[in-house]
Coordinates of C-alpha atoms in Angstrom, one line a residue:
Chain O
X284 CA 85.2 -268.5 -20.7
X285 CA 83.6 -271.0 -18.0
X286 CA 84.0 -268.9 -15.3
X287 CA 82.3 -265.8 -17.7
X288 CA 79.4 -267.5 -18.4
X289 CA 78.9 -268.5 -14.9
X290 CA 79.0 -265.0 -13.2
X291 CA 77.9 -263.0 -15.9
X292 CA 74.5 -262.2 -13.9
X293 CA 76.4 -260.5 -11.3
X294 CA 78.2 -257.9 -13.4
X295 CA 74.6 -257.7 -15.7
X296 CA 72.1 -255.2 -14.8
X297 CA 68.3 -256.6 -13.9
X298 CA 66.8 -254.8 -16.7
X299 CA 62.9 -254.8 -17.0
X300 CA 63.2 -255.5 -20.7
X301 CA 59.2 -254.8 -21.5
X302 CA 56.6 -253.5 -23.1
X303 CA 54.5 -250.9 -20.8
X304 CA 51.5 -248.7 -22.4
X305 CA 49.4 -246.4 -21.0
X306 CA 46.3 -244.8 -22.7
X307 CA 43.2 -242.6 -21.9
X308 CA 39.8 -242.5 -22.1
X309 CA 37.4 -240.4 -21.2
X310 CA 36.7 -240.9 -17.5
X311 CA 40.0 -242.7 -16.8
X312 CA 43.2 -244.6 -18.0
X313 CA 44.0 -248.0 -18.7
X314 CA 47.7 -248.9 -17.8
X315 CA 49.2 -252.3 -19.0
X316 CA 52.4 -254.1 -19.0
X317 CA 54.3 -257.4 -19.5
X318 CA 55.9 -259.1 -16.3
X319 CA 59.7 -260.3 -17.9
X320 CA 63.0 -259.4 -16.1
X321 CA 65.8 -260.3 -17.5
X322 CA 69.3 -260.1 -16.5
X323 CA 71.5 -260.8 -19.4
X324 CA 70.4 -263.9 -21.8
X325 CA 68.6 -265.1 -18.2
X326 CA 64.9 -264.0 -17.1
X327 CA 65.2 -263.8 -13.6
X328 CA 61.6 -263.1 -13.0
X329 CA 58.6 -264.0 -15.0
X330 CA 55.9 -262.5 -13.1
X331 CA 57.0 -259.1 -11.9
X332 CA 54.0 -256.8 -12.1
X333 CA 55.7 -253.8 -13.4
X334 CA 52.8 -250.9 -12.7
X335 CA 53.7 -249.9 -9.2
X336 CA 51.1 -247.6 -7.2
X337 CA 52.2 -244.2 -6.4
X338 CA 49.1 -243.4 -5.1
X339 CA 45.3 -245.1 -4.8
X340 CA 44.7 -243.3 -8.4
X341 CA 48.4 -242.8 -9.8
X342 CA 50.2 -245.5 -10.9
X343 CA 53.5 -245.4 -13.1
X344 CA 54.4 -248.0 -15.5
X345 CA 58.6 -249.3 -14.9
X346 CA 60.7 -250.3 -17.7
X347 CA 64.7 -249.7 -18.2
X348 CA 66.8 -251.0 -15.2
X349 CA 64.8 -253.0 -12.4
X350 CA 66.9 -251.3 -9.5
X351 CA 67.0 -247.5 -10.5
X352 CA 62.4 -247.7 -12.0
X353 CA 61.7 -249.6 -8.6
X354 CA 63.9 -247.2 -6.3
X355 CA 62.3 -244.2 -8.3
X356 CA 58.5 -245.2 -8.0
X357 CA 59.0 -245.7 -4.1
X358 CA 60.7 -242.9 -3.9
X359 CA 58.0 -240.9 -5.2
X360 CA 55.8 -243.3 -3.7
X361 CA 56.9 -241.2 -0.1
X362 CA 56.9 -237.9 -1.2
X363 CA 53.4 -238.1 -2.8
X364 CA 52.1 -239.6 0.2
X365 CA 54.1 -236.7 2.2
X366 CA 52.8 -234.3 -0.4
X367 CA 49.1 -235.4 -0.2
X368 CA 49.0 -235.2 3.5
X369 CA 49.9 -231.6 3.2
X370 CA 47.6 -230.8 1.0
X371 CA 45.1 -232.6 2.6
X372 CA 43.8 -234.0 -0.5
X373 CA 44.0 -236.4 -3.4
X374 CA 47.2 -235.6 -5.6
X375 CA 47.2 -234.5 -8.9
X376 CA 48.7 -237.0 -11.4
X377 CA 50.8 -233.8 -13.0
X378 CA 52.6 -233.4 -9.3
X379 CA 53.4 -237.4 -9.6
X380 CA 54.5 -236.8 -12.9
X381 CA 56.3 -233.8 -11.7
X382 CA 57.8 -235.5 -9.2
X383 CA 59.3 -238.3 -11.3
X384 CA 60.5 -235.9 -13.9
X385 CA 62.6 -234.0 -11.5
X386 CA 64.2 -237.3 -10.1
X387 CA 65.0 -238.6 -14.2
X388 CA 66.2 -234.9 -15.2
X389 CA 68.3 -234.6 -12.2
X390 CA 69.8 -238.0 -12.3
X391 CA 69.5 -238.3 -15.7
X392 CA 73.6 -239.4 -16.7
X393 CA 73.2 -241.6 -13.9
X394 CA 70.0 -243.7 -14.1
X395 CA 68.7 -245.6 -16.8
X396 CA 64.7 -246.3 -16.3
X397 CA 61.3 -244.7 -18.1
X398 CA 58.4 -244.3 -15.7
X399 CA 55.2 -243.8 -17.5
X400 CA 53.0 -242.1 -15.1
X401 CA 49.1 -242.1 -15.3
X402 CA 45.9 -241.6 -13.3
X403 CA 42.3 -240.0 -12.5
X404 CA 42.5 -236.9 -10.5
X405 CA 38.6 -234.3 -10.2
X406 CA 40.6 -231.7 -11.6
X407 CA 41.4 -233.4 -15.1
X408 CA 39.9 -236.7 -14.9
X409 CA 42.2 -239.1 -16.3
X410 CA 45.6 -238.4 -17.5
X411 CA 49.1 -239.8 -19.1
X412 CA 52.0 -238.0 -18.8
X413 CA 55.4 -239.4 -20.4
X414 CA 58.7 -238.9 -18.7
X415 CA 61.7 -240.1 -20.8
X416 CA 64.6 -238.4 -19.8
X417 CA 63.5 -235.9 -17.9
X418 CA 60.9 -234.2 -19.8
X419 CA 57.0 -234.0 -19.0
X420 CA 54.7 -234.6 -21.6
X421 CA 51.1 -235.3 -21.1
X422 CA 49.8 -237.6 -23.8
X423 CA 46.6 -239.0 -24.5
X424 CA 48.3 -242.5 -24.8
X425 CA 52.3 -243.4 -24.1
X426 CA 54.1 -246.5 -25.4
X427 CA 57.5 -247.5 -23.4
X428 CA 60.2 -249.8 -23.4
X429 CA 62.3 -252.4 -25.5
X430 CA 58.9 -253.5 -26.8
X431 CA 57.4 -250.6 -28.1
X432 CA 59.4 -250.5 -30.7
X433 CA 57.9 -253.3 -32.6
X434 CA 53.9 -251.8 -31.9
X435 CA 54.2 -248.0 -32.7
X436 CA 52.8 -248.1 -35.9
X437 CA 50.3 -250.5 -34.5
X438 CA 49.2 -248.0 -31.9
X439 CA 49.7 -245.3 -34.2
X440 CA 47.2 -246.7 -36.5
X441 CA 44.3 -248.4 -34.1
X442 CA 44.0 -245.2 -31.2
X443 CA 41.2 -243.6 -31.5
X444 CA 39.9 -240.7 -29.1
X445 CA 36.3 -241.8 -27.2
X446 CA 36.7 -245.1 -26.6
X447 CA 35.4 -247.0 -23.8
X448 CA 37.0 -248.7 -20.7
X449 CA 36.7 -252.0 -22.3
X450 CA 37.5 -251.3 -25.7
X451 CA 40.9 -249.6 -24.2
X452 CA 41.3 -252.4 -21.7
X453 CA 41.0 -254.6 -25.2
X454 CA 43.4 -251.9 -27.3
X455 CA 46.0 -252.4 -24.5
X456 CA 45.5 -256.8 -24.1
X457 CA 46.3 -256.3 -28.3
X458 CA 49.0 -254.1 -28.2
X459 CA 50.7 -255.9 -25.0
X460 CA 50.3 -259.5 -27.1
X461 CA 52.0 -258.6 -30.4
X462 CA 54.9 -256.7 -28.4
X463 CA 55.8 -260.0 -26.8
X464 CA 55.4 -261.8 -30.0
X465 CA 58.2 -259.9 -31.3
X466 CA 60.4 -258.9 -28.8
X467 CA 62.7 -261.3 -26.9
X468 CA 63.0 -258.9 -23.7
X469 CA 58.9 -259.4 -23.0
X470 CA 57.0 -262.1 -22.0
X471 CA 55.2 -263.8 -19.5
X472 CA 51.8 -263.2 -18.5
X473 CA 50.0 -258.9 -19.4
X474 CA 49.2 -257.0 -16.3
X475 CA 46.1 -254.4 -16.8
X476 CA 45.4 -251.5 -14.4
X477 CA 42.4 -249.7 -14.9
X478 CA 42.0 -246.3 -12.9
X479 CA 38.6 -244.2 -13.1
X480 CA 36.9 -242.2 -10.2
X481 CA 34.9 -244.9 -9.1
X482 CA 38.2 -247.3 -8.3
X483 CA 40.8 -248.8 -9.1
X484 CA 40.9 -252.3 -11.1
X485 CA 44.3 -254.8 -11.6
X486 CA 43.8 -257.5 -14.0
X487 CA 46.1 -260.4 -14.6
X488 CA 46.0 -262.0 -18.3
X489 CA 47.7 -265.2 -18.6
X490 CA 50.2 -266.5 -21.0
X491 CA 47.8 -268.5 -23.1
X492 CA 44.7 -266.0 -22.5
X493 CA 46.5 -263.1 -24.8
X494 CA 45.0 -262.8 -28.1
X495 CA 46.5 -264.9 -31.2
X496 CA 46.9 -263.3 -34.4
X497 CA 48.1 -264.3 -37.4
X498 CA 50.1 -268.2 -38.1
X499 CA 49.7 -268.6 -33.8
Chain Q
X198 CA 73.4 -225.1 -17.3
X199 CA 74.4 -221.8 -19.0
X200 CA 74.5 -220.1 -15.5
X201 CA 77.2 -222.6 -14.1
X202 CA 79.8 -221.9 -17.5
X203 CA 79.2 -217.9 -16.6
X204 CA 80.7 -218.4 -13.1
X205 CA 83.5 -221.2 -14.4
X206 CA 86.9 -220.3 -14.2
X207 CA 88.9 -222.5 -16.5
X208 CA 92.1 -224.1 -14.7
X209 CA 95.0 -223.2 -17.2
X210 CA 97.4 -224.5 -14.5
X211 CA 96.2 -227.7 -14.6
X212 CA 96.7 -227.7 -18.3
X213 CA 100.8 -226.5 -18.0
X214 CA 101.7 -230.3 -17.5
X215 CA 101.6 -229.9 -13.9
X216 CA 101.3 -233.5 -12.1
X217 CA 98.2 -235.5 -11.5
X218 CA 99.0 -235.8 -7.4
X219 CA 98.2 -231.9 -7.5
X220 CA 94.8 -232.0 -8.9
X221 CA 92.6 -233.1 -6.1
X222 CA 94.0 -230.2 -3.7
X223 CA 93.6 -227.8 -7.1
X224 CA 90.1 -229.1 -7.0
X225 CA 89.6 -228.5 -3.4
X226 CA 90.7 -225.1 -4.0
X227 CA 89.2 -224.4 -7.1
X228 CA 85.6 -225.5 -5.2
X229 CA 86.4 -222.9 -2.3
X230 CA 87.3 -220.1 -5.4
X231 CA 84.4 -221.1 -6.8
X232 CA 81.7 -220.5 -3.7
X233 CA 83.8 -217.3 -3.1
X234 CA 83.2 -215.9 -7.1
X235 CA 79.5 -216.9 -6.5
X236 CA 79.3 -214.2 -4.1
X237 CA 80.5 -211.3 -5.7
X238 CA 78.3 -211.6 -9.3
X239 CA 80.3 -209.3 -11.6
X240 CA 84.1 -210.6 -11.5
X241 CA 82.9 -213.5 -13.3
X242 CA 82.6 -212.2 -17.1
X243 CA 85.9 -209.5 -16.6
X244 CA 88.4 -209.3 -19.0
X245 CA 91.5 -210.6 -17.1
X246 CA 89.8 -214.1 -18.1
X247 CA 89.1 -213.5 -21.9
X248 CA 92.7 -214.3 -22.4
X249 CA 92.4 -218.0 -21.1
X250 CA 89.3 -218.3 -22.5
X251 CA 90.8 -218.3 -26.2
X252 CA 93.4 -220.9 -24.8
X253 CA 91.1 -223.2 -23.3
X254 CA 88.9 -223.2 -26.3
X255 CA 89.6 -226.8 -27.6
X256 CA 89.3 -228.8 -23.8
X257 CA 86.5 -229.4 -21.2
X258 CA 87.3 -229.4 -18.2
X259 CA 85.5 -231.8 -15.9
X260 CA 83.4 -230.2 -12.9
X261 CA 84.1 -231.7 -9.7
X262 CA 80.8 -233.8 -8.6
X263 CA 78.5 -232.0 -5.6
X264 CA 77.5 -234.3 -2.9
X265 CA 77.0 -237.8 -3.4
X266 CA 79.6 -240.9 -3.9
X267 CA 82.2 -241.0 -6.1
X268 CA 82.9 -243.5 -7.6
X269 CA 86.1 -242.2 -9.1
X270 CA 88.6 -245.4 -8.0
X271 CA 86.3 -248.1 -9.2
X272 CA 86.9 -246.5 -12.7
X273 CA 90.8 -246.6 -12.0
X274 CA 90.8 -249.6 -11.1
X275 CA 89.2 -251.0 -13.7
X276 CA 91.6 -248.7 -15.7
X277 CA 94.8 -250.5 -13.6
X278 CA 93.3 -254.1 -14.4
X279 CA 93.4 -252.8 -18.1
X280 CA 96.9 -252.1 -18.0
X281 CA 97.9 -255.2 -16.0
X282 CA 96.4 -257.8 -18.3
X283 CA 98.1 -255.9 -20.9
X284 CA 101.5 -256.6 -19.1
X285 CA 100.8 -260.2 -18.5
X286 CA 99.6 -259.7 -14.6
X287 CA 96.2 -260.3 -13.5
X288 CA 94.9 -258.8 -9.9
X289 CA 94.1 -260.6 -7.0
X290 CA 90.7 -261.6 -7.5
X291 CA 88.1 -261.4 -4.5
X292 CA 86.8 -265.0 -3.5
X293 CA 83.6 -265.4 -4.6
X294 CA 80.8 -268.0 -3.8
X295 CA 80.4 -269.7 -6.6
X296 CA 77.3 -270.9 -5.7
X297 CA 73.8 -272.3 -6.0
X298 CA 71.3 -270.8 -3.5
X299 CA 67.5 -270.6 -3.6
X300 CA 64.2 -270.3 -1.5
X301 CA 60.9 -272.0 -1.5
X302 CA 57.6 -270.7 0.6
X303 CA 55.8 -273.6 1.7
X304 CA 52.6 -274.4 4.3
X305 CA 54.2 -273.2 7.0
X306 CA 56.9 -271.2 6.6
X307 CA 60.2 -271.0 4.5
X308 CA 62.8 -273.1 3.2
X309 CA 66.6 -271.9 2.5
X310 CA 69.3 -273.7 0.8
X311 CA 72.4 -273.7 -0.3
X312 CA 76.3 -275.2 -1.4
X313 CA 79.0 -275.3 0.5
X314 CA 81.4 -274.0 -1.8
X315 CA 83.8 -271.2 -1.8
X316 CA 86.1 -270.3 -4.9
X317 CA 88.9 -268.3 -5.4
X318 CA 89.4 -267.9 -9.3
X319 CA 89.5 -271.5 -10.6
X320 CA 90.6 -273.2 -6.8
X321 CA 88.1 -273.6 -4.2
X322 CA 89.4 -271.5 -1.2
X323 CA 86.7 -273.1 1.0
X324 CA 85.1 -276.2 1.2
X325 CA 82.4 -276.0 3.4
X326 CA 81.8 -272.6 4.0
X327 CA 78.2 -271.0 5.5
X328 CA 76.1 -269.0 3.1
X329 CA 73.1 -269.0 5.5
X330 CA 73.6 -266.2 7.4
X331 CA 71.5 -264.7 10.3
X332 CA 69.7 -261.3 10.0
X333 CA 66.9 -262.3 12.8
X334 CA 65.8 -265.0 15.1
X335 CA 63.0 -265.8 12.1
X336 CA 64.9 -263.9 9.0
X337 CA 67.8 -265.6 7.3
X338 CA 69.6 -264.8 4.3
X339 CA 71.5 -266.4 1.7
X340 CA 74.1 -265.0 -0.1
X341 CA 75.7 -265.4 -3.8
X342 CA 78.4 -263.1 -5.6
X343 CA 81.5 -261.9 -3.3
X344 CA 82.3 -263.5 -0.2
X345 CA 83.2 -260.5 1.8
X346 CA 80.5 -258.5 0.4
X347 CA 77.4 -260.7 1.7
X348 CA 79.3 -261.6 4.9
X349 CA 79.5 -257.5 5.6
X350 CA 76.0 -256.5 4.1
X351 CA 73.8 -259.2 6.1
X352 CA 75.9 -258.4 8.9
X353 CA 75.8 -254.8 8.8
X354 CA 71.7 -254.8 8.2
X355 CA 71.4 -258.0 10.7
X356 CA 73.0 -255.3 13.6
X357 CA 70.6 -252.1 12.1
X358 CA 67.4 -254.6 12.4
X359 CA 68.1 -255.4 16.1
X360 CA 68.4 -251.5 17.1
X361 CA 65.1 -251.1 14.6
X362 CA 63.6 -254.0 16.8
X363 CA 64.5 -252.7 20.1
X364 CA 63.1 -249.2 18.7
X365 CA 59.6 -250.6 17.7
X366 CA 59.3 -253.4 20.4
X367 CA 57.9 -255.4 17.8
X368 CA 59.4 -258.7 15.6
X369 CA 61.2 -257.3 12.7
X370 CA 59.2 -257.9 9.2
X371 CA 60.9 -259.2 5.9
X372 CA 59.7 -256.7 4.3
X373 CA 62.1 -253.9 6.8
X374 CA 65.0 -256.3 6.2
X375 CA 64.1 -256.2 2.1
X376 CA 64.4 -252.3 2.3
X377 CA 67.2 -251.4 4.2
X378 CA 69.2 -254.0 2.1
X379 CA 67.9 -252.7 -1.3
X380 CA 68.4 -249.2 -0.3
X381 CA 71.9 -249.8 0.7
X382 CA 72.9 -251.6 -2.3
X383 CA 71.4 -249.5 -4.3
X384 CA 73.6 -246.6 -3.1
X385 CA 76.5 -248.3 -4.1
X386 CA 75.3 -248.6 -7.7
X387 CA 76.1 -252.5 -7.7
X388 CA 79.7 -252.4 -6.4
X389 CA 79.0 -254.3 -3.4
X390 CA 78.4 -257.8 -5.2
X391 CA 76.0 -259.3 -3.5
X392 CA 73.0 -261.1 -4.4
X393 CA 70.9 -262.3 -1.9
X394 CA 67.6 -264.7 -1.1
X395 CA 66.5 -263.3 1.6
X396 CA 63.3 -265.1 3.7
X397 CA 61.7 -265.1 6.9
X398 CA 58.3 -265.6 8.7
X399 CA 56.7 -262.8 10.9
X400 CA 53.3 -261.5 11.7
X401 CA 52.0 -261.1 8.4
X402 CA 53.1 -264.8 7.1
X403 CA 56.2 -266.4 5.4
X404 CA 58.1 -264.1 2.4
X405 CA 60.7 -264.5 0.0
X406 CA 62.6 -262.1 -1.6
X407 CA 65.4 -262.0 -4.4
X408 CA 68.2 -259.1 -4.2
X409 CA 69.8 -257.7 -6.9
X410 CA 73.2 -255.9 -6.6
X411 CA 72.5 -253.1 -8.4
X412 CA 69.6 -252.7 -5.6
X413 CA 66.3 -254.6 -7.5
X414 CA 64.2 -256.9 -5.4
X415 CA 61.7 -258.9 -6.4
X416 CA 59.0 -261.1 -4.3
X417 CA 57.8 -264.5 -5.4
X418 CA 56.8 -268.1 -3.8
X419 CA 60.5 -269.7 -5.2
X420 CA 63.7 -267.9 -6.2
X421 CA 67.2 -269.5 -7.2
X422 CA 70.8 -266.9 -7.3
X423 CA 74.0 -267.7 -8.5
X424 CA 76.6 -269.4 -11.0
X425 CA 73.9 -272.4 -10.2
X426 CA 70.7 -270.9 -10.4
X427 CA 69.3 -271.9 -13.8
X428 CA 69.5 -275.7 -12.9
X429 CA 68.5 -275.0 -10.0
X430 CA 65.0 -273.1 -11.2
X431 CA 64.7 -275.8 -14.0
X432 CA 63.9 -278.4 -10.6
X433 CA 61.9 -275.8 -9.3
X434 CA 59.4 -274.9 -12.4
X435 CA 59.2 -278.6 -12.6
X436 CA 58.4 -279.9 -9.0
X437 CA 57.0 -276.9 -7.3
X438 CA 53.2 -276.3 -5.7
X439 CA 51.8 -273.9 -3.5
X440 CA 51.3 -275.3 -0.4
X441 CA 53.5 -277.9 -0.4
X442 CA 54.3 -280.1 3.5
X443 CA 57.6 -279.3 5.4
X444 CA 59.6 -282.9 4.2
X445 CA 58.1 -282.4 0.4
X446 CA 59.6 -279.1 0.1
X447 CA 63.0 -280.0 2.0
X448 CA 63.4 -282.5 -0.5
X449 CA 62.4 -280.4 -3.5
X450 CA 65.2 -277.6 -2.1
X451 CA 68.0 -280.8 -1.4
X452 CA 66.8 -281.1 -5.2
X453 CA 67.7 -278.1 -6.7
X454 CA 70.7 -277.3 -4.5
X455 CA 71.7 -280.8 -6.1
X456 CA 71.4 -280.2 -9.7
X457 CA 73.1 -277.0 -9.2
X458 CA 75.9 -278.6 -7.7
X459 CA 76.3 -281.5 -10.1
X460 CA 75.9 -279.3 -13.2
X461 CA 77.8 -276.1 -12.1
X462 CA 81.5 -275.8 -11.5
X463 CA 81.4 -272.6 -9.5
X464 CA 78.9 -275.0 -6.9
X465 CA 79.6 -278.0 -5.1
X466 CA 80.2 -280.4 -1.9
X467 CA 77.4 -280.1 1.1
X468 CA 73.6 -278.9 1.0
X469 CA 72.7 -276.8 3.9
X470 CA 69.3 -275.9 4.8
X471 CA 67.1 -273.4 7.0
X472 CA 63.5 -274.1 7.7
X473 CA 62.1 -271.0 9.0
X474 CA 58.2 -271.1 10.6
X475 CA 56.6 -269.5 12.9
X476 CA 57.2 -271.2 16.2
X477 CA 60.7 -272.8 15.4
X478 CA 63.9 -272.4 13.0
X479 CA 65.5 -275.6 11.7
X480 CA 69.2 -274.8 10.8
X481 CA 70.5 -277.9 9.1
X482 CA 74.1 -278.0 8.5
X483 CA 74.8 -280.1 6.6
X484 CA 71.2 -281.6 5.6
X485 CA 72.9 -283.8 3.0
X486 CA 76.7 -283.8 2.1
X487 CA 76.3 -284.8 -1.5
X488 CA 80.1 -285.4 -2.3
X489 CA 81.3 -287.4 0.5
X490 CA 85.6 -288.1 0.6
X491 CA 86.2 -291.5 -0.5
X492 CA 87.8 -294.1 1.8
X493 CA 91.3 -295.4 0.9
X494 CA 91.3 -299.0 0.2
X495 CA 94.7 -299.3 -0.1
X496 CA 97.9 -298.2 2.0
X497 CA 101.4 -297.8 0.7
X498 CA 102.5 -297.4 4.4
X499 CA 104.9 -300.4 5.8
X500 CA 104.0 -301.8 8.8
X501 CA 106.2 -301.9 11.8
X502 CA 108.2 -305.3 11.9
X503 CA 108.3 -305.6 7.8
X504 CA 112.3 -305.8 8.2
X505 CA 113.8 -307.4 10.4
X506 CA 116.4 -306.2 12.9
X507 CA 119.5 -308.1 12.8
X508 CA 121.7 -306.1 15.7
X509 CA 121.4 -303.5 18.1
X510 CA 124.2 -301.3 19.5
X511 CA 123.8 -298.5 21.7
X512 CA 126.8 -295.7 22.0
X513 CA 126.5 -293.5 25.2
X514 CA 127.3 -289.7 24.2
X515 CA 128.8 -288.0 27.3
X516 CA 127.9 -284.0 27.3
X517 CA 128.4 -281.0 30.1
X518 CA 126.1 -278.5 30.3
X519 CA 128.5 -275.4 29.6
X520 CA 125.4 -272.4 28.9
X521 CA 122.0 -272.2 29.9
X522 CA 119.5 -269.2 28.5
X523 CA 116.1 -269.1 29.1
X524 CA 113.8 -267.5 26.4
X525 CA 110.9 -266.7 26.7
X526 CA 108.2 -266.9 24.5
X527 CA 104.6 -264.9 24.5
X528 CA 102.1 -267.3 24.0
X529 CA 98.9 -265.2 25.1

């Protein structure tokens, strides 16, 4: 039993436990995730920032195992960059999306990670594309991860279409709090990407700046 | 997926009961049948295979894998364990490092620690063995998990960074060393146990990084990996700053390898440590041995003279030499 409870890390996968969300407005998306790895009953990293840039306007949102989301977004992280230097332009977000979905769907009994993929491209402006198990959806907002379980009907019910960049920036900080209130695989501090044609914005909210609700 | 169960041809002789020692060649030959039937289209769907169609209706037969690893022993292995334990035998198992290891950036540079201890199931095979091990003159790299496995990995990636060195003509980064050992253990889909801190100091400053066996890395100022690694982190989230001088962060590292030691059984006797920075590379081994062996203040040994001798007598044996053969021996 001692020697278990010692090494059980090593035969435990790093999961990214999380909460990731993604959501669009018009003119842009606001991405947004918790930053809790855990491996096990252990959290082996409380600040990982879990929306990793495929591009200077596509970023995809990791949750699911930490090895097989990270080798997958720099994985596509190279072949967009090849891909956009053929083309001689700015990628689309639906070729990153494509991209990922063709990894997940071809490796799909062998990895186990959801990449929520979202950006601003001219052609569409800003776009969310979900890409659990292989298929390609594009939504106007996508929920992921062990935490997103506990906020559907949340989201479900406070979405709207037409907001703004800060009421979605506050819609995600909202949804992102009461996900790690009730699930015990997210925590730490909410990481906030905001993507429009002007730029690109990361935001760090701490632990004790996330909005209270309820007894808190 | 419907294409590939057009062009399948089920393999009733594998079903007759023949033995399992067949079935890789009937594989192998089955694959070259297969590429064969790809060619010509129409054989495929003929009616001399209806008939084992209707016989094989109840099984699957599993497709042979294209490209990639398999990973086909680990699963029989694990599958032989099963069936051992059930017996009453257990395996060998592979010597592990126990172990507490863990990083800190500080002003300067980076600090590495860890034990000293290597154990074999519930013995320690080794008690002062090296878990610092050298990837570049200014990148080091602990390592936690299987012994053989993070002696091989650092040195297999240590060799690939010199050639990449040589290639570039430029100091190899952390961040190079980081990649080729997340990619490789990634690969091998966490069957190479080992977890690794992995730190260094090149053009762009001092890093740290954490590796996963199943290929996850993360970067941060302070890591810990291991059996020992939550007491370890509990000193650091305590103690830690950014910024902190060379001596104050030796001693918070000397900390934290301690508590893992003193509260771990897989971790224990000496504390080594590397302090890497820009201009110089401190390997301290050991930096403090916190379980010395105690000295033995008493001696069941007689000295000479306690009895007395009463009388001597001295016989003289006479022998001839009768034989003599010369062996010899190969002591090269």
């Amino acid at each position: 039993m001692l020697q278990e409870t010692g090494t059980e890390w090593l035969s435990q996968e790093v999961k990214t436990g999380t909460t990731i969300i993604a959501v669009e407005f018009d003119g842009g998306v606001v991405l947004g995730s918790d930053s809790r790895v855990s491996a096990g009953a252990s959290v082996v990293n409380r600040v990982m920032n879990k929306l990793s840039p495929l591009h200077d306007k596509i970023y995809c949102a990791l949750s699911g195992s930490a090895a097989d989301a990270q080798t997958i977004a720099e994985v596509v992280h190279y072949q967009l960059d090849v891909h956009s230097i053929e083309i001689d332009e700015d990628p689309q977000v639906r070729s990153a999306a494509t991209l990922v979905r063709n990894i997940s769907y071809k490796y799909k009994e062998e990895l186990s990670a959801h990449l929520i993929v979202a950006g601003w491209d001219r052609r569409d402006g800003g776009q969310v594309f979900a890409t659990l198990s292989g298929l390609l959806t594009r939504q106007p907002f996508a929920v992921g991860g062990s935490g997103s379980s506990y906020v559907y009907g949340f989201v479900d019910a406070e979405f709207r279409r037409g907001m703004s960049k800060e009421e979605c920036q506050q819609f995600v900080v909202n949804t992102l709090s009461l996900a790690i209130n009730r699930d015990g695989s997210s925590g730490g501090v909410a990481y906030i990407v905001s993507i429009d044609e002007h730029g690109t914005e990361e935001k760090v909210v701490l632990g004790n700046d996330l909005p209270t609700f309820f007894d808190q | 997926m419907i294409k590939n169960t057009q062009c399948y041809r089920p393999r009733t002789d594998l079903l007759l009961g023949k033995k399992k020692k067949k079935k890789k060649k009937a594989k192998k030959a089955k694959k070259k049948k297969k590429k064969a039937k790809k060619k010509k289209s129409t054989s495929c769907t003929s009616g001399k295979h209806k008939a084992h169609f209707t016989k094989m209706a109840t099984l699957a037969v599993r497709q042979s894998p294209v490209g990639g690893f398999s990973f086909e022993n680990c699963k029989r292995n694990a599958v032989l364990e099963g069936e051992a334990n059930k017996v009453g035998y257990s395996l060998p198992a592979a010597r592990k490092t126990g172990t507490t290891i863990c990083g800190v950036v500080f002003k300067d540079g980076v600090i590495l620690g860890a034990d000293t201890r290597a154990t074999e199931g519930m013995i320690v095979a080794d008690k002062n063995c090296s878990k610092i091990h050298y990837i570049s003159p200014n990148i080091y790299c602990c390592g936690a998990g299987t012994a053989a496995d993070t002696e091989m990995t650092t040195q297999i990636i240590s060799s690939n960074l010199e050639l990449h060195a040589l290639s570039t003509g430029r100091v190899p980064r952390v961040a190079t060393a980081n990649r080729m050992l997340k990619q490789m253990l990634f690969r091998y889909q966490g069957y190479i146990g080992a977890a690794l801190v992995l730190g260094g100091v090149d053009c762009n400053g001092p890093h740290l990084y954490s590796i996963y066996p199943h290929g996850s890395t993360d970067k941060l100022p302070y890591v810990t990996m291991g059996s020992g690694s939550l007491a370890a982190m509990a000193v650091f989230e305590d103690r830690y700053k950014p910024d902190m001088e060379e001596e104050d962060a030796k001693r918070l590292v000397r900390d934290a390898i301690a508590a893992g030691i003193f509260n771990d059984l897989g971790s224990g006797s000496n504390i080594d440590l590397c302090v890497i920075t820009k201009g110089k590379l401190d390997y301290i081994r050991p930096h403090d041995e916190a379980n010395k062996k105690g000295v033995r203040t008493g001696d069941y040994k007689y000295k000479r003279g306690t009895t007395s001798v009463l009388t001597k007598s001295v016989t003289a044996l006479n022998l001839e030499v009768v034989e003599e053969t010369v062996l010899t021996m190969d002591t090269s």
